[in-house]
Short mmCIF file of C-alpha atoms and ligand atoms in Angstrom, two decimals:
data_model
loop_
_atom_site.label_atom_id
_atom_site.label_comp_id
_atom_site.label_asym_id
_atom_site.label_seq_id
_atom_site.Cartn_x
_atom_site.Cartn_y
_atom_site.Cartn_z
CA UNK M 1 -11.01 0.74 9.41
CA UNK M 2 -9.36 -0.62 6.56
CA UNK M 3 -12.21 -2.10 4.10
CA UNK M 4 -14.50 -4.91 4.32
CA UNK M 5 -12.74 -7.61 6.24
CA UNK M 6 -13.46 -11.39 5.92
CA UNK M 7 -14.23 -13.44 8.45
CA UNK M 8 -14.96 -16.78 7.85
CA UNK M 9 -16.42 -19.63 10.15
CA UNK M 10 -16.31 -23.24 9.76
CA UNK M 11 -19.75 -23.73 8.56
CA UNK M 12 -18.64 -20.87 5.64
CA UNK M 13 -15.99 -23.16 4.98
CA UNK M 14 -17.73 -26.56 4.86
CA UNK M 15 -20.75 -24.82 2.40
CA UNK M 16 -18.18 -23.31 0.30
CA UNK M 17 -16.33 -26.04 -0.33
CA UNK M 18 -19.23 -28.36 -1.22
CA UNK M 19 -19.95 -25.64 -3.82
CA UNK M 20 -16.24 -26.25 -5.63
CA UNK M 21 -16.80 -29.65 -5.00
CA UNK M 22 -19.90 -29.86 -6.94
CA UNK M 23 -18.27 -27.67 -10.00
CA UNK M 24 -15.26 -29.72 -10.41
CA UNK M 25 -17.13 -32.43 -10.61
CA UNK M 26 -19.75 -31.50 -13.08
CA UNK M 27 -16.83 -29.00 -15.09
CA UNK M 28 -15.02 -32.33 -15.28
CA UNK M 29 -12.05 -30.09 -13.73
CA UNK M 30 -8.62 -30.84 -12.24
CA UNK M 31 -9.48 -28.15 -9.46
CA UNK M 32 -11.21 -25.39 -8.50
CA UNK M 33 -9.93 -22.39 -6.59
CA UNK M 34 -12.16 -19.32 -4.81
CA UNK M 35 -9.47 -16.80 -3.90
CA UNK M 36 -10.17 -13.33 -2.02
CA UNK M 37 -9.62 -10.24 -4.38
CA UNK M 38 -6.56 -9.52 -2.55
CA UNK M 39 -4.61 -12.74 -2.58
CA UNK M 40 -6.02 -14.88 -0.21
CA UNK M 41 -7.06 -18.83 -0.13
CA UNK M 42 -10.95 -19.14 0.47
CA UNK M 43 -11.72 -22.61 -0.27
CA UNK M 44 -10.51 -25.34 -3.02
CA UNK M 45 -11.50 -28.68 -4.33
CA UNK M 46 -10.00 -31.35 -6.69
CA UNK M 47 -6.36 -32.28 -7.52
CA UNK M 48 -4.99 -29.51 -5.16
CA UNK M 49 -1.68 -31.40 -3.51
CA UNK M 50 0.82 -30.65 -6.19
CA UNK M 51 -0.13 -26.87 -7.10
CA UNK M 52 1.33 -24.04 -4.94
CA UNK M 53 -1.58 -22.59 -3.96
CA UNK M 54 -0.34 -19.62 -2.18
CA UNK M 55 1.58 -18.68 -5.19
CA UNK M 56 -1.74 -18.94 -7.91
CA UNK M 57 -3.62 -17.12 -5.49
CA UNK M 58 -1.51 -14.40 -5.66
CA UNK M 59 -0.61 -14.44 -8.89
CA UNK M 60 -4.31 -15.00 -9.95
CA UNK M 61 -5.67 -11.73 -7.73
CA UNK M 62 -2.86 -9.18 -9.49
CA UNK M 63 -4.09 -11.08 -13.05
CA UNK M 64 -7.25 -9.77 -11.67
CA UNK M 65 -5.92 -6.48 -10.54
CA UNK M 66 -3.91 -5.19 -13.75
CA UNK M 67 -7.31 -6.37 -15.86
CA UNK M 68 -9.56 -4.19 -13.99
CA UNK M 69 -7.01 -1.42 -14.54
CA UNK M 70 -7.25 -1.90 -18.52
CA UNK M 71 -11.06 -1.83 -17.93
CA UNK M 72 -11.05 1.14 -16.21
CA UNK M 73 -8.89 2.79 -18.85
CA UNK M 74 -11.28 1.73 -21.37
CA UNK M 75 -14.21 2.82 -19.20
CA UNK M 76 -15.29 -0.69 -19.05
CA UNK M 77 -16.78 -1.27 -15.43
CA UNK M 78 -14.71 -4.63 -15.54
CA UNK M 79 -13.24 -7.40 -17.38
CA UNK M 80 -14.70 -10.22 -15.45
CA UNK M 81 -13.53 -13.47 -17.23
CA UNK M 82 -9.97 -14.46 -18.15
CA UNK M 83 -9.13 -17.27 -19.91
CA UNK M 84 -5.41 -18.88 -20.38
CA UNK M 85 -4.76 -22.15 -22.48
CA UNK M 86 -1.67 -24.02 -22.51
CA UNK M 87 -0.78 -27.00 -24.31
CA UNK M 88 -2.35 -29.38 -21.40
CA UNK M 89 -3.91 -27.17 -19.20
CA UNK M 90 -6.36 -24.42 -19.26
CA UNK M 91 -6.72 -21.74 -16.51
CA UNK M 92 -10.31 -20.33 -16.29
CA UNK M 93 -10.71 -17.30 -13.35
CA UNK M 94 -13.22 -15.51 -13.01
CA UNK M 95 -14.89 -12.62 -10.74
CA UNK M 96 -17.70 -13.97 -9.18
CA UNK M 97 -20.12 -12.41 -6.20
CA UNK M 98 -18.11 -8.93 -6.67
CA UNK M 99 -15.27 -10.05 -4.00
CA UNK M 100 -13.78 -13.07 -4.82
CA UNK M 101 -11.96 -14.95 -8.09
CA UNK M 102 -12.80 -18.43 -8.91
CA UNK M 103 -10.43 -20.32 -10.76
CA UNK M 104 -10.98 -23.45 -12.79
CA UNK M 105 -8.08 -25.70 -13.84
CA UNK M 106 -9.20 -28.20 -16.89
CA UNK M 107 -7.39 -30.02 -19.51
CA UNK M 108 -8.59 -31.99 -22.29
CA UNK M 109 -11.16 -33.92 -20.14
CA UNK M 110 -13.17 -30.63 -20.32
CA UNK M 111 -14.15 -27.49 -22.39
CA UNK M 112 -14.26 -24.10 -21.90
CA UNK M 113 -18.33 -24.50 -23.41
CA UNK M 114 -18.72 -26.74 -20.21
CA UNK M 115 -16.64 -24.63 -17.63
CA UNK M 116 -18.51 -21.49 -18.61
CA UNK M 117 -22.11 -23.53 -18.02
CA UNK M 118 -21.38 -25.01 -14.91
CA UNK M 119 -19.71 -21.67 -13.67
CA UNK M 120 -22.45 -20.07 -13.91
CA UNK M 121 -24.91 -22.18 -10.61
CA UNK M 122 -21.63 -22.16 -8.73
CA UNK M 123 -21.55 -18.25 -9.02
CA UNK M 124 -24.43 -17.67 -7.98
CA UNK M 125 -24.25 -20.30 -4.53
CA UNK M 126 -21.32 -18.25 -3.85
CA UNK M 127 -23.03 -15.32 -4.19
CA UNK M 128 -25.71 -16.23 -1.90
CA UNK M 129 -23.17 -18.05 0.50
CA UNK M 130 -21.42 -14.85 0.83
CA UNK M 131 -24.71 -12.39 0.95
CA UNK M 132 -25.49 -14.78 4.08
CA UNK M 133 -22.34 -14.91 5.66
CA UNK M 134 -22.15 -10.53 5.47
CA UNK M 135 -25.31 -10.71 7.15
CA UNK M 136 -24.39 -12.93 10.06
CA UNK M 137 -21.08 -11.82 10.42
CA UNK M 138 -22.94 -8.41 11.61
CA UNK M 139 -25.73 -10.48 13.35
CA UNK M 140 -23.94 -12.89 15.39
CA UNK M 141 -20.68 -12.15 15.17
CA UNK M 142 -20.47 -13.53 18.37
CA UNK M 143 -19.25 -17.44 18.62
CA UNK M 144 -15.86 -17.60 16.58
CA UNK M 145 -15.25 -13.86 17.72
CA UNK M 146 -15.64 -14.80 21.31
CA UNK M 147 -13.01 -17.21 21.13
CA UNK M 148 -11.04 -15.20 19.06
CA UNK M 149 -11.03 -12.19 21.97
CA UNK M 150 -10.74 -14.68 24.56
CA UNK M 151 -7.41 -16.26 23.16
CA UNK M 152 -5.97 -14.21 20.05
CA UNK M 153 -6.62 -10.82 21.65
CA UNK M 154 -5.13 -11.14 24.05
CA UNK M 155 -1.65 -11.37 23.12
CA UNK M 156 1.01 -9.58 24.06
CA UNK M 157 4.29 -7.99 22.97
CA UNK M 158 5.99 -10.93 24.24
CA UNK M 159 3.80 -13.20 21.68
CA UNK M 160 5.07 -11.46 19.13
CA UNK M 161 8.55 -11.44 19.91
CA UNK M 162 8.46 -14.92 20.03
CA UNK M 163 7.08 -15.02 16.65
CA UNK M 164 10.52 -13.55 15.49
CA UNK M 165 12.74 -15.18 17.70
CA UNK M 166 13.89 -18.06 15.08
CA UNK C 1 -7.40 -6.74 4.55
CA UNK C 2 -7.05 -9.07 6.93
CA UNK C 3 -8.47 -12.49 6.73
CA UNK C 4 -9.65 -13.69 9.82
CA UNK C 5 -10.85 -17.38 9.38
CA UNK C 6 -11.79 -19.03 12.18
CA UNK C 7 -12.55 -22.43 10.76
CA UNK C 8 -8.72 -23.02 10.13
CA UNK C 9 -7.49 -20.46 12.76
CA UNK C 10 -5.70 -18.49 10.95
CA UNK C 11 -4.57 -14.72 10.45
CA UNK C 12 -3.45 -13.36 7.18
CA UNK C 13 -1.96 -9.94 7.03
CA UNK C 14 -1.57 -7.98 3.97
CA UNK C 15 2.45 -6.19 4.46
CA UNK C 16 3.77 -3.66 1.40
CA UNK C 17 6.66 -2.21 0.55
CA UNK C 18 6.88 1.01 -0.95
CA UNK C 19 9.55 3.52 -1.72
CA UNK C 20 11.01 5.26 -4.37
CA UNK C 21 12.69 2.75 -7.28
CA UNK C 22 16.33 1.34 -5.95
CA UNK C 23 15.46 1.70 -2.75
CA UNK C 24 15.62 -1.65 -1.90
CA UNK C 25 12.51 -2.98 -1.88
CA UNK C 26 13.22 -6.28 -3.17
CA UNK C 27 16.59 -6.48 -1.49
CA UNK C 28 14.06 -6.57 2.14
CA UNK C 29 12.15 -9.74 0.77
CA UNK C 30 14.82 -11.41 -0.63
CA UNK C 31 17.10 -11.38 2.52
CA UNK C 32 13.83 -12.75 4.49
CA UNK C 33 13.77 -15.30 2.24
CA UNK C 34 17.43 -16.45 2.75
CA UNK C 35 16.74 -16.05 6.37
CA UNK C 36 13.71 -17.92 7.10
CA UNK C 37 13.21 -21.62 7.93
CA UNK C 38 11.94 -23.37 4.32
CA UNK C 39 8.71 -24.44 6.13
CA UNK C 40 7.67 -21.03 7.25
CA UNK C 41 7.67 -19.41 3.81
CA UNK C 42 6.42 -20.07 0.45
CA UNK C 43 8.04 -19.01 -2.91
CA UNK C 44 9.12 -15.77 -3.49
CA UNK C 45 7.93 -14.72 -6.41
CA UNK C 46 9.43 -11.81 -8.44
CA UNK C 47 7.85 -9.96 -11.34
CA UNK C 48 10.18 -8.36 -12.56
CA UNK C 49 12.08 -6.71 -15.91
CA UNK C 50 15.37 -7.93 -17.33
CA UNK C 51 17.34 -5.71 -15.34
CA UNK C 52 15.72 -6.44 -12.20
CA UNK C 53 13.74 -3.76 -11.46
CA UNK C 54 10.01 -4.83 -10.04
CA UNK C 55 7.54 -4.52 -12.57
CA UNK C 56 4.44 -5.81 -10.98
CA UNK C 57 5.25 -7.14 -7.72
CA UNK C 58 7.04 -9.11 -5.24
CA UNK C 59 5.09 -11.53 -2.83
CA UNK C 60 6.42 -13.73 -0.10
CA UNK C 61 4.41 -15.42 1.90
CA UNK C 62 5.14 -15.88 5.76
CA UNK C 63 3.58 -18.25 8.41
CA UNK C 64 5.89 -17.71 11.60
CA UNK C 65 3.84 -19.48 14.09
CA UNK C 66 1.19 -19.03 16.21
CA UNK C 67 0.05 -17.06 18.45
CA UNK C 68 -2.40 -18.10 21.40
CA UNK C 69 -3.14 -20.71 18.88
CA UNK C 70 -3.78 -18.49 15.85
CA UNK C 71 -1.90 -19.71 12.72
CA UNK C 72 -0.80 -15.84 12.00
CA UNK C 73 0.71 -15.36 7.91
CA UNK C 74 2.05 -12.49 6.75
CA UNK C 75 1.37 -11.90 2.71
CA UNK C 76 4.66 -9.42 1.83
CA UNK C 77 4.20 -7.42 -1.16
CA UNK C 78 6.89 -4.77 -2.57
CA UNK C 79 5.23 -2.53 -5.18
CA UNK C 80 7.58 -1.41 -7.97
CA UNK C 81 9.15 2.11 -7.16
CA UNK C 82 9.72 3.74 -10.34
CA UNK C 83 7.47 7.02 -10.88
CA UNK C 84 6.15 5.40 -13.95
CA UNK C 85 4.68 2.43 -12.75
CA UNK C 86 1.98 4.37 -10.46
CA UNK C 87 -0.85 2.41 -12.08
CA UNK C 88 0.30 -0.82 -10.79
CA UNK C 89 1.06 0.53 -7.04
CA UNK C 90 -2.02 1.66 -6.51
CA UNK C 91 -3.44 -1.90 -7.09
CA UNK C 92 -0.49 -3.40 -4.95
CA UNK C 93 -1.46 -1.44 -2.04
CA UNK C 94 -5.18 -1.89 -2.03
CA UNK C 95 -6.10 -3.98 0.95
CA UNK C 96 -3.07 -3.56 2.75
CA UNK C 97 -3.09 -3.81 6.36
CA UNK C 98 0.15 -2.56 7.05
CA UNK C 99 2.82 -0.19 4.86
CA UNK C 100 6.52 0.06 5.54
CA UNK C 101 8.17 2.94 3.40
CA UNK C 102 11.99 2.23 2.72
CA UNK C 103 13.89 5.49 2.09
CA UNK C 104 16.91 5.14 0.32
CA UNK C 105 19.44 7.03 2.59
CA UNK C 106 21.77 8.83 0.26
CA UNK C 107 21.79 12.24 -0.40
CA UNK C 108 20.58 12.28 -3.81
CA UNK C 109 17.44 10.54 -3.43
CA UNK C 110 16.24 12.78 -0.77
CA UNK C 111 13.90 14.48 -3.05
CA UNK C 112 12.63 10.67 -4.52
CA UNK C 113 11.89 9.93 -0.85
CA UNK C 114 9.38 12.65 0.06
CA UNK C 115 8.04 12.20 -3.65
CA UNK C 116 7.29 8.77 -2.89
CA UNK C 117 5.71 9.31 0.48
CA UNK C 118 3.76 11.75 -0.79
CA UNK C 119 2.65 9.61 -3.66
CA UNK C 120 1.73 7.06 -1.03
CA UNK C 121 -0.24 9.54 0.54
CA UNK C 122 -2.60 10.38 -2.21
CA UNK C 123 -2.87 6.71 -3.42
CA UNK C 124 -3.89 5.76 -0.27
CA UNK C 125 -6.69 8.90 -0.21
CA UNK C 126 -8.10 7.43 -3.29
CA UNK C 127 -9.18 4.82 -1.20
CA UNK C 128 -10.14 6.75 1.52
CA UNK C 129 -7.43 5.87 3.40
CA UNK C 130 -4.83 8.01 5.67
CA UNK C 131 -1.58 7.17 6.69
CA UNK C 132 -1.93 8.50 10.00
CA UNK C 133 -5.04 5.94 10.59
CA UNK C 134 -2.45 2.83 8.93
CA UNK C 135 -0.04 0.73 10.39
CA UNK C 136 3.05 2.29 9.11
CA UNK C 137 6.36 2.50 9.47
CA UNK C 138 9.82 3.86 8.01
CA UNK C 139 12.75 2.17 7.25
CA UNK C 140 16.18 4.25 6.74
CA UNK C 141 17.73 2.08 3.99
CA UNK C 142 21.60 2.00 2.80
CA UNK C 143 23.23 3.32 5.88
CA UNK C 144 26.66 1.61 4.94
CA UNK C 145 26.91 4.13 2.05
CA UNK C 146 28.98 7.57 2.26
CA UNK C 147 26.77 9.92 1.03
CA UNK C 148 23.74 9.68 3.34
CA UNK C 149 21.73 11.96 4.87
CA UNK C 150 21.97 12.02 9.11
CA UNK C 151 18.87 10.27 10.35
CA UNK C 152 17.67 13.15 12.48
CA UNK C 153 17.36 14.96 8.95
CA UNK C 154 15.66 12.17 7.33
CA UNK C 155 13.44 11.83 10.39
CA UNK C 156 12.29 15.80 10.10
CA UNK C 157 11.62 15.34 6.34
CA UNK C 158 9.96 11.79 6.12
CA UNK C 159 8.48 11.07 9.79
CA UNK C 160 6.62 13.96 11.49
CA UNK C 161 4.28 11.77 12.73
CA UNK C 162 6.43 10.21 14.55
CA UNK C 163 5.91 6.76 13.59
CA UNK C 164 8.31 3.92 14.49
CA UNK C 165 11.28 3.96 12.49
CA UNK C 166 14.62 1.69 11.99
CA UNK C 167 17.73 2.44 10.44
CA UNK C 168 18.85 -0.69 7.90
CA UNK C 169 21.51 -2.11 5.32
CA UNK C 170 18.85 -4.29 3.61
CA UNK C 171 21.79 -5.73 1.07
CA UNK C 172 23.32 -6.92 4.25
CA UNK C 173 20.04 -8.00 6.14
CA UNK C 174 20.61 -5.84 9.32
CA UNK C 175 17.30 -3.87 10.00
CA UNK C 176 14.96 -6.13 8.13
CA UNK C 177 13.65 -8.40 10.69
CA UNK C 178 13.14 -4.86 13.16
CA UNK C 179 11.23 -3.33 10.55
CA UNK C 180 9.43 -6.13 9.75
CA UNK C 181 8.66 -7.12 13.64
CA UNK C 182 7.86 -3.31 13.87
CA UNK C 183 5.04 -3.04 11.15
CA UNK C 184 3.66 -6.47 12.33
CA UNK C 185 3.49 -5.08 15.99
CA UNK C 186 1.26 -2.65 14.40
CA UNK C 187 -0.32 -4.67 12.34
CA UNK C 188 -1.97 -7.25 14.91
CA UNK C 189 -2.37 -4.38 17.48
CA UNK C 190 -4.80 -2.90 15.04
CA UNK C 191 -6.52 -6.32 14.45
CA UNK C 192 -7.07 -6.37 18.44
CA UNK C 193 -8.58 -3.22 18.23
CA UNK C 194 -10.59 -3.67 15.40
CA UNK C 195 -12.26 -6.83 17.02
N1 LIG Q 1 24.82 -0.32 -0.46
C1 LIG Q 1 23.60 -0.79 -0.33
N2 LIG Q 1 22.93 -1.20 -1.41
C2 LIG Q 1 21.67 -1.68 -1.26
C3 LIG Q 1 21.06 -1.76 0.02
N3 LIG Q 1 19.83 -2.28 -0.14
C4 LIG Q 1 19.67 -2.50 -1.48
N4 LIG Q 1 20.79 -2.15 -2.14
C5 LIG Q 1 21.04 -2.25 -3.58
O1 LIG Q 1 20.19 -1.34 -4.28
C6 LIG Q 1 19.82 -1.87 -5.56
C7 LIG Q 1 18.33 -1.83 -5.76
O2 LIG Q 1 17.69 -2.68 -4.81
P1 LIG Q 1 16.23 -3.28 -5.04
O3 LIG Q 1 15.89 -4.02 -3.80
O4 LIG Q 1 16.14 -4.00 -6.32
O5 LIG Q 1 15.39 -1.93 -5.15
P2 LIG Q 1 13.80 -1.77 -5.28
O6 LIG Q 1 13.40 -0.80 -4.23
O7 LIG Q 1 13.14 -3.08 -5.26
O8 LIG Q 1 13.69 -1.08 -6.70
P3 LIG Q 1 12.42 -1.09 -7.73
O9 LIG Q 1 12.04 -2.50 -7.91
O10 LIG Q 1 12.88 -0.46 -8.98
O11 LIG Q 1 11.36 -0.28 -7.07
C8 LIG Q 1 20.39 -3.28 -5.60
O12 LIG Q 1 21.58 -3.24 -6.34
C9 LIG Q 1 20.67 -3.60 -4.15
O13 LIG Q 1 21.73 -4.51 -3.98
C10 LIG Q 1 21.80 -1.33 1.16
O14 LIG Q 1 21.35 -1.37 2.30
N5 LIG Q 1 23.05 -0.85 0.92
MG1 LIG Q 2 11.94 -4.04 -6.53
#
């Protein structure tokens, strides 16, 4: 086993995003990103098209990373909020529900007062959105996994060569 | 950790490189990026110090298709090999699903080699992890050089486990795709067991 894997199913998906949908909107944010602690694209809302998202998740999760180093150095148990402000934009990421980073993008439409507020309900829907989805994942596991092992697992060598071949 | 998410179909795969500091790390990414279609890959992004040497990271991200209609991505990470940045590999490396340590061939770096596997070895244990229970695999890097060691040597120091190995010239590209294939062979095999 290598750690707590995610799996995520469409309904995950669909809640989640309603839940970034709702803090952009009442953070008067550009966007909003949840990203997995290790890099990874949950869900996003807002003005997404022209950011690389692949790119800020990364970049976000070892922001992340090298902070909770420094905490641990200073025998803090975390440093769970960063905040970066450029001349039109403002980057807000935070831990939220242990696993994940959410990331706020706001400019002068916004605040950091009224980011931190509505932050705060969104945290803790995605905390409960995840608690849930732990729970069924070991429940019912079943659906989504079914199709996964009926198609995905069964691949062969051959699959995977031809995922090279170009 | 991989990321199964079966609302979008897709597979993401956590891939680092590791390896003592020259080894060419960076050199593996960047000739995948040169190599690979410009819809299949995202930026590569390099953190890294004036002279070149990794500081934090490098990440390219990979979609190469699908397979039995599962988007599959592969997230590459190199950590930065100098002994001195240990702090920062050990975040690199947490949730990886797959390792790939390049040894740098040549003679003199023998001793950097097993220092870095080994260093690998208890990073990973302060995780509770074991490289015999990972996807791994070992690349023999800079075989156009003079001064390297034979591979049979290299193999008795750095791979009694037997693991699957390739022999590479990463500055040139040849080797990198194997390796690369090799680790995600692993990688997915491990995801069909897991499942
Ligand atoms: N001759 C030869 N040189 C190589 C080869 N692969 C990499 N190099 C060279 O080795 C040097 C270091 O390569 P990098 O890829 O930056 O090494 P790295 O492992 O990323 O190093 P750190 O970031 O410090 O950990 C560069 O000058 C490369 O051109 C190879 O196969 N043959
Ligand atoms: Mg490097």
């Amino acid at each position: 086993m290598l750690g707590a894997d995610l799996t995520l199913f469409e309904e995950d998906e669909r809640r989640l995003a309603a839940v970034l949908r709702r803090l952009c909107e009442e953070a008067k944010s550009r966007a909003v990103f949840l990203i997995d602690k290790s890099g990874q694209l949950i869900a996003a809302a807002g003005e997404t098209a022209n950011v690389d998202i692949t790119s800020l998740a990364s970049l976000t999760a070892g922001s992340i990373a090298a902070s909770g180093g420094l905490a641990q150095l200073l025998g803090e148990k975390e440093f769970s909020v960063l905040f970066h402000e450029g001349e039109k934009d403002n980057l807000h990421i935070s831990v939220v529900a242990q696993r994940a980073i959410l990331v706020v993008l706001f400019d002068r439409r916004s605040s950091l007062g009224l980011v931190r507020l509505r932050l705060k309900r969104a945290a803790e829907d995605i905390g409960q959105a995840f608690a849930e989805m732990a729970l069924r994942t070991q429940q019912e596991a079943g659906r989504g996994r079914a199709a996964f092992q009926a198609q995905f697992a069964q691949f062969t060598d051959e699959d995977i060569e031809d995922l090279f071949k170009s | 950790m991989s990321f199964i998410n079966y609302a979008a179909r897709e597979i993401n795969c956590k891939l680092v490189y590791y390896g003592p500091g020259l080894c060419g790390k960076t050199t593996n990414l960047q000739h995948i990026y040169s190599k690979v279609e410009p819809s299949t890959k995202g930026k590569l992004i390099s953190l890294a110090t004036e002279t070149e040497r990794t500081l934090f990271f490098d990440f390219l991200p990979l979609e190469l298709g699908s397979i039995r209609g599962f988007k599959t991505r592969f997230h590459l990470y190199t950590v930065p090999g100098q002994v001195f940045y240990d702090a920062s590999r050990k975040l690199i490396l947490r949730g990886a699903d797959g390792v790939i340590l390049v040894a740098d061939s040549q003679i003199e770096r023998v001793e950097a080699n097993i220092e870095s596997l080994e260093n690998l070895e208890a990073n990973l244990a302060e995780q509770s992890l074991k490289l015999d229970r990972l996807p791994f695999v070992l690349q023999y890097n800079k075989r156009d050089l003079p001064n390297v060691v034979p591979v049979e040597e290299l193999q008795t120091l750095l791979n009694p486990n037997g693991v699957p190995w390739f022999e590479a010239c990463a500055k040139k590209g040849t080797g990198v795709f194997e390796t690369l294939k090799g680790v995600a062979k692993l990688v997915l095999n491990e995801l069909k067991k897991k499942t």
